Rosetta silent file (secondary structure, phi, psi, omega in degrees, C-alpha in Angstrom):
SEQUENCE: XXXXXXXXXXXXXXXXXXXXXXXXXXXXXXXXXXXXXXXXXXXXXXXXXXXXXXXXXXXXXXXXXXXXXXXXXXXXXXXXXXXXXXXXXXXXXXXXXXXXXXXXXXXXXXXXXXXXXXXXXXXXXXXXXXXXXXXXXXXXXXX
SCORE:     score description
SCORE:     0.000 S_00000001
   1 L     0.000  133.836 -175.354  -10.564   30.092   52.421 S_00000001
   2 L   -90.378  131.341  171.637  -13.345   31.211   50.106 S_00000001
   3 L   -86.944  139.180  177.956  -13.619   29.668   46.635 S_00000001
   4 L   -75.913  148.350 -175.547  -14.207   31.929   43.762 S_00000001
   5 L   -85.312  137.674  176.331  -17.315   31.258   41.778 S_00000001
   6 L   -54.300  142.660  177.525  -16.758   29.960   38.219 S_00000001
   7 L    91.750  -18.583 -177.031  -17.059   32.547   35.578 S_00000001
   8 L  -100.294  160.758 -178.122  -16.306   35.500   37.883 S_00000001
   9 L   -56.147  131.324  176.586  -13.007   37.449   37.996 S_00000001
  10 L    88.980    3.412 -177.005  -10.469   35.527   40.187 S_00000001
  11 L   -62.626  145.062  177.174  -12.147   32.168   39.720 S_00000001
  12 L   -80.176  154.400  175.661   -9.790   29.244   40.133 S_00000001
  13 L   -82.656  150.185  173.296   -9.075   26.983   37.207 S_00000001
  14 L   -50.829  138.138 -174.976  -10.252   23.415   37.379 S_00000001
  15 H   -63.076  -41.182 -179.216   -7.645   21.293   39.048 S_00000001
  16 H   -61.638  -29.352  175.041   -7.634   18.721   36.291 S_00000001
  17 H   -70.201  -41.372  179.124   -6.729   21.388   33.788 S_00000001
  18 H   -59.944  -47.705 -178.492   -3.878   22.514   36.003 S_00000001
  19 H   -59.099  -47.838  179.368   -2.584   18.973   36.336 S_00000001
  20 H   -56.375  -48.856 -179.369   -2.744   18.412   32.587 S_00000001
  21 H   -59.430  -43.006  177.404   -1.090   21.692   31.947 S_00000001
  22 H   -70.372  -35.876  177.966    1.784   20.959   34.335 S_00000001
  23 H   -64.677  -41.132 -178.260    2.336   17.484   33.001 S_00000001
  24 H   -62.034  -37.994  176.093    2.440   18.873   29.500 S_00000001
  25 H   -67.277  -46.355 -178.074    5.247   21.272   30.593 S_00000001
  26 H   -59.223  -46.903 -165.784    7.138   18.407   32.320 S_00000001
  27 H   -96.946   -2.122 -178.122    6.775   16.079   29.393 S_00000001
  28 H   -55.186  -48.291  179.065    7.079   18.587   26.506 S_00000001
  29 H   -56.868  -35.979 -178.727   10.771   17.719   25.699 S_00000001
  30 H   -71.415  -39.052 -178.463    9.853   14.012   25.431 S_00000001
  31 H   -65.597  -41.892 -178.782    6.798   14.909   23.196 S_00000001
  32 H   -60.476  -40.281  174.737    9.088   17.138   21.079 S_00000001
  33 H   -64.392  -47.261 -177.709   11.567   14.259   20.676 S_00000001
  34 H   -62.089  -43.006  179.671    8.872   11.776   19.804 S_00000001
  35 H   -63.117  -40.239  179.569    7.372   14.127   17.258 S_00000001
  36 H   -58.403  -48.952 -177.641   10.841   14.757   15.785 S_00000001
  37 H   -67.577  -43.515  175.334   11.467   10.994   15.514 S_00000001
  38 H   -59.484  -45.539 -178.720    7.996   10.228   14.138 S_00000001
  39 H   -63.632  -39.880  175.894    8.357   12.967   11.654 S_00000001
  40 H   -64.873  -42.081 -178.663   11.710   11.602   10.650 S_00000001
  41 H   -67.200  -40.050  177.255   10.353    8.027   10.357 S_00000001
  42 H   -58.045  -42.253 -175.851    7.395    9.417    8.228 S_00000001
  43 H   -66.331  -39.281 -179.367    9.839   11.152    6.049 S_00000001
  44 H   -73.214  -30.593  174.806   11.970    7.996    5.590 S_00000001
  45 H   -67.049  -48.222  179.742    8.815    5.971    4.826 S_00000001
  46 H   -60.682  -42.328  174.172    7.831    8.456    2.163 S_00000001
  47 H   -62.366  -36.169  177.609   11.364    8.234    0.634 S_00000001
  48 H   -67.834  -46.549  178.481   11.222    4.427    0.668 S_00000001
  49 H   -63.203  -35.930  178.546    7.889    4.387   -1.032 S_00000001
  50 H   -64.615  -43.760  173.641    9.085    6.825   -3.608 S_00000001
  51 H   -57.773  -44.231  178.604   12.126    4.493   -4.262 S_00000001
  52 H   -61.431  -45.928 -178.710    9.896    1.477   -4.567 S_00000001
  53 H   -64.836  -36.744 -177.616    7.606    3.205   -6.964 S_00000001
  54 H   -69.758  -42.362  177.528   10.544    4.405   -9.114 S_00000001
  55 H   -56.249  -57.387 -176.247   12.002    0.782   -9.209 S_00000001
  56 H   -56.025  -54.818 -169.410    8.496   -0.640  -10.186 S_00000001
  57 H   -70.579  -31.565 -174.531    7.666    2.014  -12.803 S_00000001
  58 H   -93.218    0.815  178.449   11.009    2.140  -14.538 S_00000001
  59 L   -68.151  132.163  177.674   11.343   -1.677  -14.758 S_00000001
  60 L   -75.630  -17.051  174.907   11.240   -2.903  -18.294 S_00000001
  61 L   -83.483  132.648  175.848    9.628   -6.199  -17.102 S_00000001
  62 L   -53.552  126.798 -179.575    5.907   -6.156  -16.694 S_00000001
  63 L  -126.480  129.867  173.225    4.971   -5.929  -13.001 S_00000001
  64 E  -132.003  127.052  179.849    1.469   -6.330  -11.519 S_00000001
  65 E  -102.350  121.167  176.886    0.833   -6.113   -7.778 S_00000001
  66 E  -123.457  171.186  175.631   -2.379   -7.740   -6.745 S_00000001
  67 L   -95.195  122.467  177.800   -4.293   -8.554   -3.631 S_00000001
  68 L   -56.175  -36.302 -173.416   -4.256  -12.352   -2.966 S_00000001
  69 L   -58.060  -44.970 -169.821   -7.708  -12.218   -1.355 S_00000001
  70 L  -134.482   -3.611  178.515   -9.544  -11.154   -4.447 S_00000001
  71 L    75.581    6.472 -179.879   -6.965  -10.696   -7.233 S_00000001
  72 E   -66.391  139.784  179.666   -7.637   -6.999   -7.629 S_00000001
  73 E   -82.916  124.247  179.339   -4.698   -5.171   -9.174 S_00000001
  74 E  -103.132  -21.506  175.692   -3.333   -2.426   -6.896 S_00000001
  75 E  -155.531  143.838  174.373   -0.303   -1.379   -9.026 S_00000001
  76 E  -141.307  148.773  179.908    0.908   -1.919  -12.549 S_00000001
  77 L   -99.301  175.415 -175.572    3.923   -0.571  -14.255 S_00000001
  78 H   -67.641  -30.182  174.236    4.246    0.969  -17.721 S_00000001
  79 H   -57.975  -42.066  179.478    5.695   -2.267  -19.204 S_00000001
  80 H   -64.298  -41.273 -179.650    2.405   -3.955  -18.112 S_00000001
  81 H   -67.626  -42.704  174.867    0.284   -1.344  -19.781 S_00000001
  82 H   -58.549  -42.380 -177.278    2.210   -1.751  -23.030 S_00000001
  83 H   -70.021  -44.686 -175.042    1.966   -5.459  -22.986 S_00000001
  84 H   -87.380  -22.096  174.667   -1.718   -5.684  -22.197 S_00000001
  85 L    82.116   18.318  177.288   -2.897   -2.495  -24.008 S_00000001
  86 L  -101.255  170.641  171.134   -4.928   -1.115  -21.087 S_00000001
  87 L   -96.784  163.507  178.222   -4.667    2.191  -19.310 S_00000001
  88 H   -54.818  -44.224 -176.230   -3.770    2.306  -15.583 S_00000001
  89 H   -64.373  -30.424  176.918   -7.296    3.261  -14.755 S_00000001
  90 H   -69.587  -27.938 -177.086   -8.625    0.296  -16.591 S_00000001
  91 H   -94.157  -46.984 -179.157   -6.466   -2.128  -14.609 S_00000001
  92 L   -58.425  132.775  178.679   -6.193   -0.764  -11.068 S_00000001
  93 L    85.150    3.624  178.879   -9.142   -1.958   -8.941 S_00000001
  94 L  -126.313  155.443  171.615   -9.953   -4.826  -11.374 S_00000001
  95 E   -93.727  162.513  176.043   -8.942   -8.417  -11.590 S_00000001
  96 L   -60.905  -33.111  179.370   -7.307  -10.255  -14.422 S_00000001
  97 L   -68.774  -40.329  177.520  -10.422  -12.437  -14.632 S_00000001
  98 L   -56.056  -42.368 -176.945  -12.664   -9.265  -15.003 S_00000001
  99 L   -86.688    3.264 -179.004  -10.468   -8.128  -17.752 S_00000001
 100 L    51.320   49.092 -174.170  -10.276  -11.653  -19.361 S_00000001
 101 L   -89.023  -14.658  177.671   -6.512  -11.508  -19.428 S_00000001
 102 E   -85.303  118.110  174.697   -6.220  -15.370  -18.926 S_00000001
 103 L   -65.850  -31.565  176.149   -6.410  -17.279  -22.206 S_00000001
 104 L  -125.913   99.819 -178.691   -7.217  -20.415  -20.097 S_00000001
 105 L   -52.071  -35.691 -176.957   -8.951  -19.238  -16.863 S_00000001
 106 H   -63.966  -16.165 -179.123   -8.386  -22.602  -15.179 S_00000001
 107 H   -66.977  -33.036  178.516   -4.635  -21.804  -15.249 S_00000001
 108 H   -58.147  -41.924 -175.951   -5.269  -19.173  -12.549 S_00000001
 109 H   -68.272  -37.679 -176.852   -6.605  -21.798  -10.163 S_00000001
 110 H   -68.663  -45.912 -179.419   -3.525  -24.026  -10.818 S_00000001
 111 H   -54.661  -51.857 -174.734   -1.281  -21.002  -10.217 S_00000001
 112 H   -63.527  -36.168 -178.410   -2.985  -20.047   -7.012 S_00000001
 113 H   -66.258  -44.158  178.061   -2.926  -23.624   -5.751 S_00000001
 114 H   -65.238  -39.137 -178.541    0.878  -23.760   -6.235 S_00000001
 115 H   -65.336  -41.668  177.980    1.308  -20.402   -4.724 S_00000001
 116 H   -65.521  -38.896  177.353   -0.693  -21.351   -1.612 S_00000001
 117 H   -65.299  -42.571 -170.885    1.281  -24.548   -1.293 S_00000001
 118 H  -112.923  -19.054 -178.105    4.794  -23.187   -1.607 S_00000001
 119 L    83.727   -0.506  171.887    4.440  -19.413   -1.040 S_00000001
 120 L  -163.726  165.187  179.818    5.835  -18.660   -4.453 S_00000001
 121 E  -136.562  135.576 -179.563    5.789  -19.389   -8.111 S_00000001
 122 E  -129.095  129.702 -177.527    8.758  -19.268  -10.455 S_00000001
 123 E    44.171   50.287 -178.462    8.709  -19.265  -14.220 S_00000001
 124 E   -88.914  108.656 -172.782    5.288  -20.408  -14.622 S_00000001
 125 E   -74.453  122.682  173.009    4.477  -20.378  -18.395 S_00000001
 126 E  -143.216  164.346 -177.098    0.984  -19.272  -19.216 S_00000001
 127 E  -103.743  128.260 -176.289   -0.906  -17.827  -22.174 S_00000001
 128 E  -114.728  173.019  176.219   -2.436  -14.416  -21.751 S_00000001
 129 E  -135.480  132.101  178.683   -4.864  -12.318  -23.775 S_00000001
 130 L   -88.878  177.977 -174.891   -4.455   -8.519  -24.208 S_00000001
 131 L   -60.898  -27.680  179.375   -7.167   -5.940  -24.530 S_00000001
 132 L   -87.113   -0.352  177.626   -7.388   -6.345  -28.298 S_00000001
 133 L    97.551  -10.049  178.257   -7.817  -10.140  -28.007 S_00000001
 134 L   -74.891  150.807 -173.273   -4.366  -11.123  -29.164 S_00000001
 135 E  -114.655  164.078  179.362   -2.656  -13.838  -27.173 S_00000001
 136 E  -160.853  178.690  172.731    0.952  -14.432  -26.149 S_00000001
 137 E  -113.839  147.084  174.608    3.044  -16.291  -23.516 S_00000001
 138 E  -139.245  154.182  172.633    4.616  -14.960  -20.475 S_00000001
 139 E  -104.655  117.835 -175.562    6.744  -16.511  -17.747 S_00000001
 140 E  -103.336  137.867  175.222    5.141  -15.537  -14.460 S_00000001
 141 E  -130.224  144.168 -179.658    6.887  -15.404  -11.072 S_00000001
 142 E  -147.839  152.649  175.885    5.156  -14.403   -7.839 S_00000001
 143 L  -142.869    0.000    0.000    5.896  -14.092   -4.076 S_00000001
């Protein structure tokens, strides 16, 4: 049997391509099912994220979500913006230390030590400073 030369009419396809093509046809129903399930999971994740965002943003209690590693704020709600007088852009990506929000900066170290020891902090009374320099007290809880 003569082999056809690649690039000429009647040339055979590479075997690897044929194998892949055949496997794709055999497994296509499984791939379709997986794509449908993944698409459904992605949709559910998006819906869950939207519900979480709605709960955080509509909450009348100030909420700040930070990274434990460096204290950078990754999410703040409208109540937080009203309390501290900053815009979202001024807060997101910055730490409370950068913005001088702690009336007594050493309180942050105490709070972190308690958090690292127990994994949570409840009703920790601290004095804060807002953007205009006014101070007040808040009861902080964290997990």
